[in-house]
Coordinates of C-alpha atoms in Angstrom, one line a residue:
M28 CA 7.0 -17.2 32.4
K29 CA 7.6 -13.4 32.3
K30 CA 8.5 -12.2 28.9
D31 CA 10.9 -9.4 28.1
I32 CA 9.1 -7.8 25.1
C33 CA 5.6 -6.5 24.5
L34 CA 4.2 -5.6 21.1
L35 CA 1.6 -2.7 21.3
V36 CA -0.8 -2.4 18.3
P37 CA -3.3 0.5 18.6
Q38 CA -6.4 0.4 16.4
F39 CA -9.1 3.0 15.8
N40 CA -12.2 2.2 13.7
E41 CA -10.5 -0.5 11.7
G42 CA -13.6 -2.7 11.8
G43 CA -14.6 -1.8 8.2
R44 CA -11.6 -3.4 6.7
E45 CA -12.3 -6.3 4.3
N46 CA -9.4 -8.2 5.9
F47 CA -10.2 -7.2 9.5
L48 CA -10.4 -10.8 10.7
G49 CA -7.4 -11.7 8.6
R50 CA -5.4 -9.1 10.6
L51 CA -6.5 -10.7 13.9
D52 CA -5.4 -14.1 12.5
Y53 CA -2.0 -12.6 11.7
F54 CA -1.5 -11.3 15.2
R55 CA -2.7 -14.6 16.6
E56 CA -0.1 -16.5 14.5
L57 CA 2.6 -14.0 15.4
A58 CA 1.9 -14.5 19.1
R59 CA 2.1 -18.3 18.6
E60 CA 5.4 -18.0 16.8
F61 CA 7.0 -16.0 19.6
K62 CA 5.0 -17.3 22.5
D63 CA 8.2 -17.7 24.7
H64 CA 9.5 -14.2 24.1
L65 CA 6.7 -11.8 23.2
D66 CA 3.3 -10.7 24.4
I67 CA 1.0 -8.9 21.9
I68 CA -1.5 -6.4 23.1
L69 CA -4.1 -4.9 20.7
I70 CA -5.4 -1.6 21.9
D71 CA -8.8 -0.3 21.0
D72 CA -8.5 3.5 21.1
G73 CA -12.1 4.5 21.6
S74 CA -13.4 3.0 18.4
T75 CA -17.0 3.9 17.4
D76 CA -17.5 1.5 14.5
G77 CA -18.0 -1.8 16.4
S78 CA -14.4 -3.0 16.0
F79 CA -14.2 -3.4 19.8
A80 CA -17.0 -5.9 19.7
K81 CA -15.5 -7.7 16.8
I82 CA -12.1 -8.2 18.6
D83 CA -13.9 -9.2 21.8
G84 CA -15.9 -11.8 19.9
Y85 CA -12.8 -13.1 18.2
L86 CA -11.1 -13.6 21.6
G87 CA -14.2 -15.4 22.7
S88 CA -13.4 -18.0 20.0
H89 CA -9.6 -17.7 20.4
P90 CA -8.9 -16.8 24.0
D91 CA -5.2 -17.4 23.8
A92 CA -4.6 -15.4 20.6
F93 CA -3.3 -12.1 22.2
F94 CA -4.2 -9.6 24.9
F95 CA -6.7 -6.9 24.4
A96 CA -6.9 -3.4 26.0
S97 CA -9.4 -0.7 25.6
V98 CA -9.0 3.1 26.1
S99 CA -12.0 5.3 26.0
P100 CA -12.6 8.0 24.8
N101 CA -10.2 8.2 21.9
A102 CA -6.8 9.3 23.2
N103 CA -5.1 10.3 19.9
K104 CA -3.0 7.1 19.8
V105 CA -0.3 8.6 22.0
G106 CA -2.5 8.6 25.0
A107 CA -3.6 5.0 24.4
L108 CA 0.0 3.8 24.0
S109 CA 1.1 5.8 27.0
Q110 CA -1.7 4.4 29.3
V111 CA -0.9 0.8 28.3
A112 CA 2.9 1.3 28.4
L113 CA 2.5 2.5 32.0
S114 CA 0.4 -0.6 32.8
V115 CA 2.8 -3.4 31.6
S116 CA 6.0 -4.6 33.2
H117 CA 7.9 -5.7 30.1
E118 CA 11.4 -4.4 29.7
F119 CA 11.0 -3.6 26.0
I120 CA 8.1 -2.4 23.9
I121 CA 7.7 -2.8 20.2
L122 CA 5.4 -0.3 18.5
S123 CA 3.6 -1.2 15.3
D124 CA 0.3 -0.5 13.3
F125 CA -2.7 -2.7 12.8
D126 CA -2.0 -3.0 9.1
T127 CA 1.7 -3.7 9.4
N128 CA 3.4 -7.1 9.2
L129 CA 6.7 -7.6 11.1
D130 CA 9.3 -9.9 9.7
G131 CA 12.6 -10.9 11.2
L132 CA 11.9 -10.3 14.8
K133 CA 14.4 -13.1 15.7
D134 CA 17.2 -10.5 14.9
L135 CA 15.8 -8.2 17.5
L136 CA 15.8 -11.0 20.1
S137 CA 19.5 -11.6 19.4
K138 CA 20.2 -7.9 20.3
I139 CA 18.5 -7.9 23.7
D140 CA 21.5 -8.6 25.9
L141 CA 23.7 -6.1 24.1
W142 CA 20.9 -3.5 24.2
R143 CA 20.2 -4.1 27.9
A144 CA 23.8 -3.4 28.8
N145 CA 23.8 0.1 27.0
D146 CA 22.0 2.6 29.2
S147 CA 22.2 5.4 26.6
H148 CA 20.5 3.4 23.9
M149 CA 16.7 3.9 23.8
G150 CA 15.7 1.7 20.9
Y151 CA 15.8 0.3 17.3
F152 CA 13.9 1.3 14.2
F153 CA 13.0 -1.3 11.6
R154 CA 13.3 -1.4 7.8
L155 CA 10.1 0.2 6.6
V156 CA 8.9 -1.3 3.3
P157 CA 5.7 -0.7 1.3
F158 CA 3.7 -3.9 1.1
E159 CA 0.9 -5.3 -1.1
G160 CA 0.3 -2.7 -3.8
S161 CA 0.6 -1.9 -7.5
G162 CA 0.5 1.0 -9.8
K163 CA 2.5 4.2 -10.1
I164 CA 1.5 5.6 -6.7
F165 CA 2.7 2.4 -5.0
Q166 CA 5.9 2.3 -7.0
Y167 CA 6.5 6.0 -6.2
Q168 CA 6.3 5.1 -2.5
Q169 CA 8.6 2.1 -3.0
L170 CA 11.3 4.5 -4.3
E171 CA 10.6 7.2 -1.8
Y172 CA 10.9 4.8 1.2
C173 CA 14.0 3.3 -0.4
L174 CA 15.7 6.8 -0.6
A175 CA 14.7 7.4 3.0
R176 CA 16.3 4.1 4.1
V177 CA 19.5 4.9 2.2
R178 CA 19.8 8.2 4.1
Y179 CA 19.7 6.1 7.3
K180 CA 23.3 5.2 6.5
F181 CA 24.4 8.8 7.3
H182 CA 22.5 8.8 10.6
Q183 CA 23.8 5.3 11.6
R184 CA 27.3 6.7 12.1
V185 CA 26.0 9.0 15.0
Y186 CA 23.1 6.8 16.2
T187 CA 20.3 9.2 15.3
V188 CA 17.3 9.2 13.1
P189 CA 14.7 12.0 12.3
V190 CA 11.8 9.7 13.3
M191 CA 11.4 6.3 14.8
P192 CA 8.5 5.0 12.6
G193 CA 5.4 4.2 14.6
A194 CA 4.8 1.3 12.2
G195 CA 8.0 -0.5 13.3
C196 CA 10.3 0.4 16.2
C197 CA 11.2 -0.8 19.7
F198 CA 11.9 1.1 22.9
K199 CA 13.1 0.4 26.4
R200 CA 9.8 0.7 28.3
D201 CA 11.1 3.0 31.1
I202 CA 12.6 5.4 28.5
L203 CA 9.4 5.3 26.4
N204 CA 7.3 6.2 29.5
T205 CA 9.7 9.1 30.3
I206 CA 9.3 10.3 26.7
Y207 CA 5.5 10.0 26.8
S208 CA 5.4 12.0 30.0
R209 CA 7.0 14.9 28.0
H210 CA 5.0 14.5 24.8
S211 CA 2.4 17.0 23.6
G212 CA -0.1 14.2 22.9
L213 CA -0.8 15.4 19.4
R214 CA -1.5 12.6 16.9
N215 CA -0.1 13.9 13.6
G216 CA 3.6 13.5 14.4
E217 CA 3.6 11.4 17.5
D218 CA 6.5 9.2 16.4
R219 CA 8.7 12.1 15.2
E220 CA 8.1 14.1 18.4
A221 CA 8.8 11.0 20.6
T222 CA 12.1 10.6 18.7
M223 CA 13.1 14.2 19.2
I224 CA 12.3 14.1 22.9
G225 CA 14.5 11.0 23.2
R226 CA 17.3 12.8 21.4
R227 CA 16.9 15.8 23.7
L228 CA 17.2 13.5 26.7
G229 CA 20.5 12.2 25.3
Y230 CA 19.5 8.8 24.0
S231 CA 20.8 7.0 20.9
V232 CA 19.0 4.7 18.4
S233 CA 20.1 2.1 15.9
Y234 CA 18.8 0.7 12.6
L235 CA 17.8 -3.0 12.5
K236 CA 18.0 -3.7 8.8
N237 CA 17.0 -7.3 9.1
V238 CA 13.7 -6.6 10.9
Q239 CA 11.2 -5.4 8.4
A240 CA 8.0 -3.5 9.0
L241 CA 5.9 -4.3 5.9
T242 CA 3.5 -1.4 5.8
R243 CA 0.4 -1.0 3.6
T244 CA 0.5 2.4 1.9
P245 CA -2.1 4.6 0.2
L246 CA -2.8 3.5 -3.4
T247 CA -4.3 6.6 -4.8
M248 CA -3.0 10.2 -5.2
R249 CA -5.8 11.6 -3.1
A250 CA -5.2 9.2 -0.2
L251 CA -1.5 9.8 -0.4
I252 CA -1.8 13.6 -0.3
K253 CA -4.2 13.3 2.7
Q254 CA -1.6 11.1 4.5
R255 CA 1.2 13.5 3.7
V256 CA -0.7 16.6 4.9
R257 CA -1.0 14.8 8.3
W258 CA 2.7 13.8 8.2
N259 CA 3.9 17.3 7.3
L260 CA 1.6 18.8 9.9
G261 CA 3.2 16.5 12.4
Y262 CA 6.7 17.7 11.3
L263 CA 5.7 21.3 11.8
E264 CA 4.2 20.6 15.2
T265 CA 7.3 18.7 16.3
V266 CA 9.6 21.6 15.1
Y267 CA 7.3 24.0 17.1
F268 CA 7.4 22.0 20.4
E269 CA 11.0 20.9 20.1
R270 CA 12.4 24.0 18.5
R271 CA 15.1 24.4 21.0
Q272 CA 16.4 20.9 20.3
Y273 CA 16.3 21.5 16.5
W274 CA 18.1 24.7 16.9
R275 CA 20.8 23.0 19.0
E276 CA 21.2 20.3 16.3
I277 CA 21.6 23.0 13.6
Q278 CA 24.1 25.1 15.7
S279 CA 26.2 22.0 16.2
F280 CA 26.2 21.1 12.5
S281 CA 25.0 17.6 13.5
V282 CA 23.7 15.1 10.8
L283 CA 20.2 15.7 12.2
G284 CA 20.7 19.4 12.1
M285 CA 21.9 19.4 8.5
R286 CA 19.1 17.1 7.5
T287 CA 16.6 19.6 9.1
L288 CA 18.2 22.5 7.2
L289 CA 17.9 20.5 3.9
D290 CA 14.3 19.7 4.6
M291 CA 13.6 23.4 5.3
F292 CA 15.3 24.5 2.1
S293 CA 13.4 21.9 0.1
V294 CA 10.0 22.9 1.4
F295 CA 10.7 26.6 0.9
F296 CA 11.9 26.0 -2.7
I297 CA 8.9 23.8 -3.6
L298 CA 6.4 26.4 -2.3
A299 CA 8.3 29.3 -3.8
L300 CA 8.8 27.6 -7.3
P301 CA 5.6 29.1 -8.8
F302 CA 6.7 32.6 -7.7
I303 CA 10.2 32.0 -9.1
L304 CA 8.7 31.1 -12.4
L305 CA 6.4 34.2 -12.3
I306 CA 9.4 36.5 -11.5
I307 CA 11.3 35.0 -14.5
G308 CA 8.3 36.1 -16.6
M309 CA 6.9 34.7 -19.8
N310 CA 10.3 33.7 -21.3
G311 CA 9.6 30.1 -22.2
L312 CA 13.3 29.3 -22.8
L313 CA 14.3 30.4 -19.3
H314 CA 11.4 28.3 -17.8
L315 CA 12.5 25.3 -19.8
A316 CA 16.2 25.7 -18.8
L317 CA 15.4 26.1 -15.1
L318 CA 12.9 23.2 -14.9
S319 CA 15.2 21.0 -17.0
T320 CA 18.2 21.7 -14.8
L321 CA 16.2 21.1 -11.7
Y322 CA 14.8 17.8 -13.1
I323 CA 18.1 16.4 -14.3
G324 CA 19.8 17.5 -11.1
F325 CA 17.2 15.8 -8.9
V326 CA 17.1 12.6 -10.9
S327 CA 21.0 12.5 -10.8
W328 CA 21.0 13.1 -7.0
C329 CA 18.5 10.3 -6.4
Y330 CA 20.4 7.9 -8.6
A331 CA 23.7 8.7 -6.9
L332 CA 22.1 8.3 -3.5
L333 CA 20.8 4.8 -4.5
Q334 CA 24.4 3.7 -5.3
V335 CA 25.3 4.2 -1.6
E336 CA 23.1 1.2 -0.6
P337 CA 22.0 -0.5 -3.9
E338 CA 20.5 -3.5 -2.1
E339 CA 17.9 -1.3 -0.5
C340 CA 16.1 -1.1 -3.9
A341 CA 16.4 -4.8 -4.7
E342 CA 12.7 -5.5 -4.5
F343 CA 11.7 -3.1 -7.3
R344 CA 14.9 -2.9 -9.4
P345 CA 13.3 -3.8 -12.7
K346 CA 11.0 -0.8 -12.4
L347 CA 13.7 1.5 -10.9
I348 CA 14.7 3.6 -14.0
P349 CA 11.1 4.3 -15.2
M350 CA 10.0 5.3 -11.7
L351 CA 13.2 7.4 -11.2
L352 CA 12.3 9.4 -14.2
L353 CA 8.7 10.0 -13.0
F354 CA 9.7 10.5 -9.4
P355 CA 10.4 14.3 -9.4
L356 CA 7.1 15.1 -11.2
I357 CA 5.0 13.1 -8.8
K358 CA 7.0 14.4 -5.8
L359 CA 6.5 18.0 -6.8
C360 CA 2.7 17.6 -7.1
I361 CA 2.4 15.8 -3.8
D362 CA 4.8 17.9 -1.8
Y363 CA 3.4 21.2 -3.0
T364 CA -0.2 20.3 -2.2
A365 CA 0.6 18.5 1.0
W366 CA 2.8 21.3 2.5
L367 CA 0.3 24.0 1.6
G368 CA -2.3 22.0 3.4
A369 CA -0.1 21.3 6.4
F370 CA 0.9 25.0 6.8
R371 CA -2.7 26.1 6.6
Q372 CA -3.8 23.5 9.2
F373 CA -0.9 24.3 11.4
A374 CA -1.8 28.0 11.5
K375 CA -5.4 27.1 12.3
N376 CA -4.3 24.7 15.1
K377 CA -1.9 27.1 16.6
Y378 CA -4.5 29.8 16.7
S379 CA -6.8 27.4 18.6
G380 CA -4.1 26.3 21.0
F381 CA -3.7 22.9 19.2
G382 CA -7.0 21.6 20.5
S383 CA -7.3 19.0 23.2
R384 CA -4.4 16.7 24.2
Y385 CA -4.3 13.5 26.2
V386 CA -2.1 15.2 28.9

């Protein structure tokens, strides 16, 4: 029986994971649960660590677990997804990551007929939730993701979002193939760029709150900064390649345009803060007054934002206030370091022509 939906899960050099076989078991169980509606395809994107052989061996013992595709050499994730998306015939494609659990897919199935009837609607993005972690860095990300989900409420009204997360979203296949044919092929911001291309083409998106993408996040400061350098670099690359669309959003005062301006101001202010303190001079009272005002204002803004959708922070409410008080300090350290690294790498990549792409 032909199925409407295909789940694509790219992996590159994941074979060293302690729970590698456990992840394969997870996808096998997911395929069994949705055997009447969903095909799962794991994509090896030119791995060099032996993970291809491990997956192939697993399928030798469990031939009906899921489908397996291989792309070689490495195609920067976007190329791997594009090649497989062009090869399947399913009407809808879910995108997710090797280390992400998907919960609540039945809600997506209930939306299929309504979605199919709306030609201008390209897809849904899922509720992204940090999963399996502890410590301050994990709690920081719980709050950060929660604040991001709360801001979805403002985008929902106009059916936009800054980025369809690659860890959990679903597209119409034909639209996704059209988007990938216009994609730069760069890996760092592949999901953000795909979202903006879809926006440029006039398509809308919606938030599926009841479908959760439970993602495993970095658990150390060093790993988190490394991830954020890549994410921020992807943002810069997307703004560069889709600058005309971003400018149209800003000129039209759209929610997405105003969000972009706010992001630009925040980044500029964070990077300029040391110079602002230097200009003020050695007056300790002025430094204290400025930093205290910024701190109290940011904490108050975050708290007020959480009141818009209080259920979004239900999973970590007992730790909310302590983390809310720490949040600005951790965010400043991470954002300052990560944006400096991203701008430095962007300048280097732009000078070299952004390296090789899959297209």
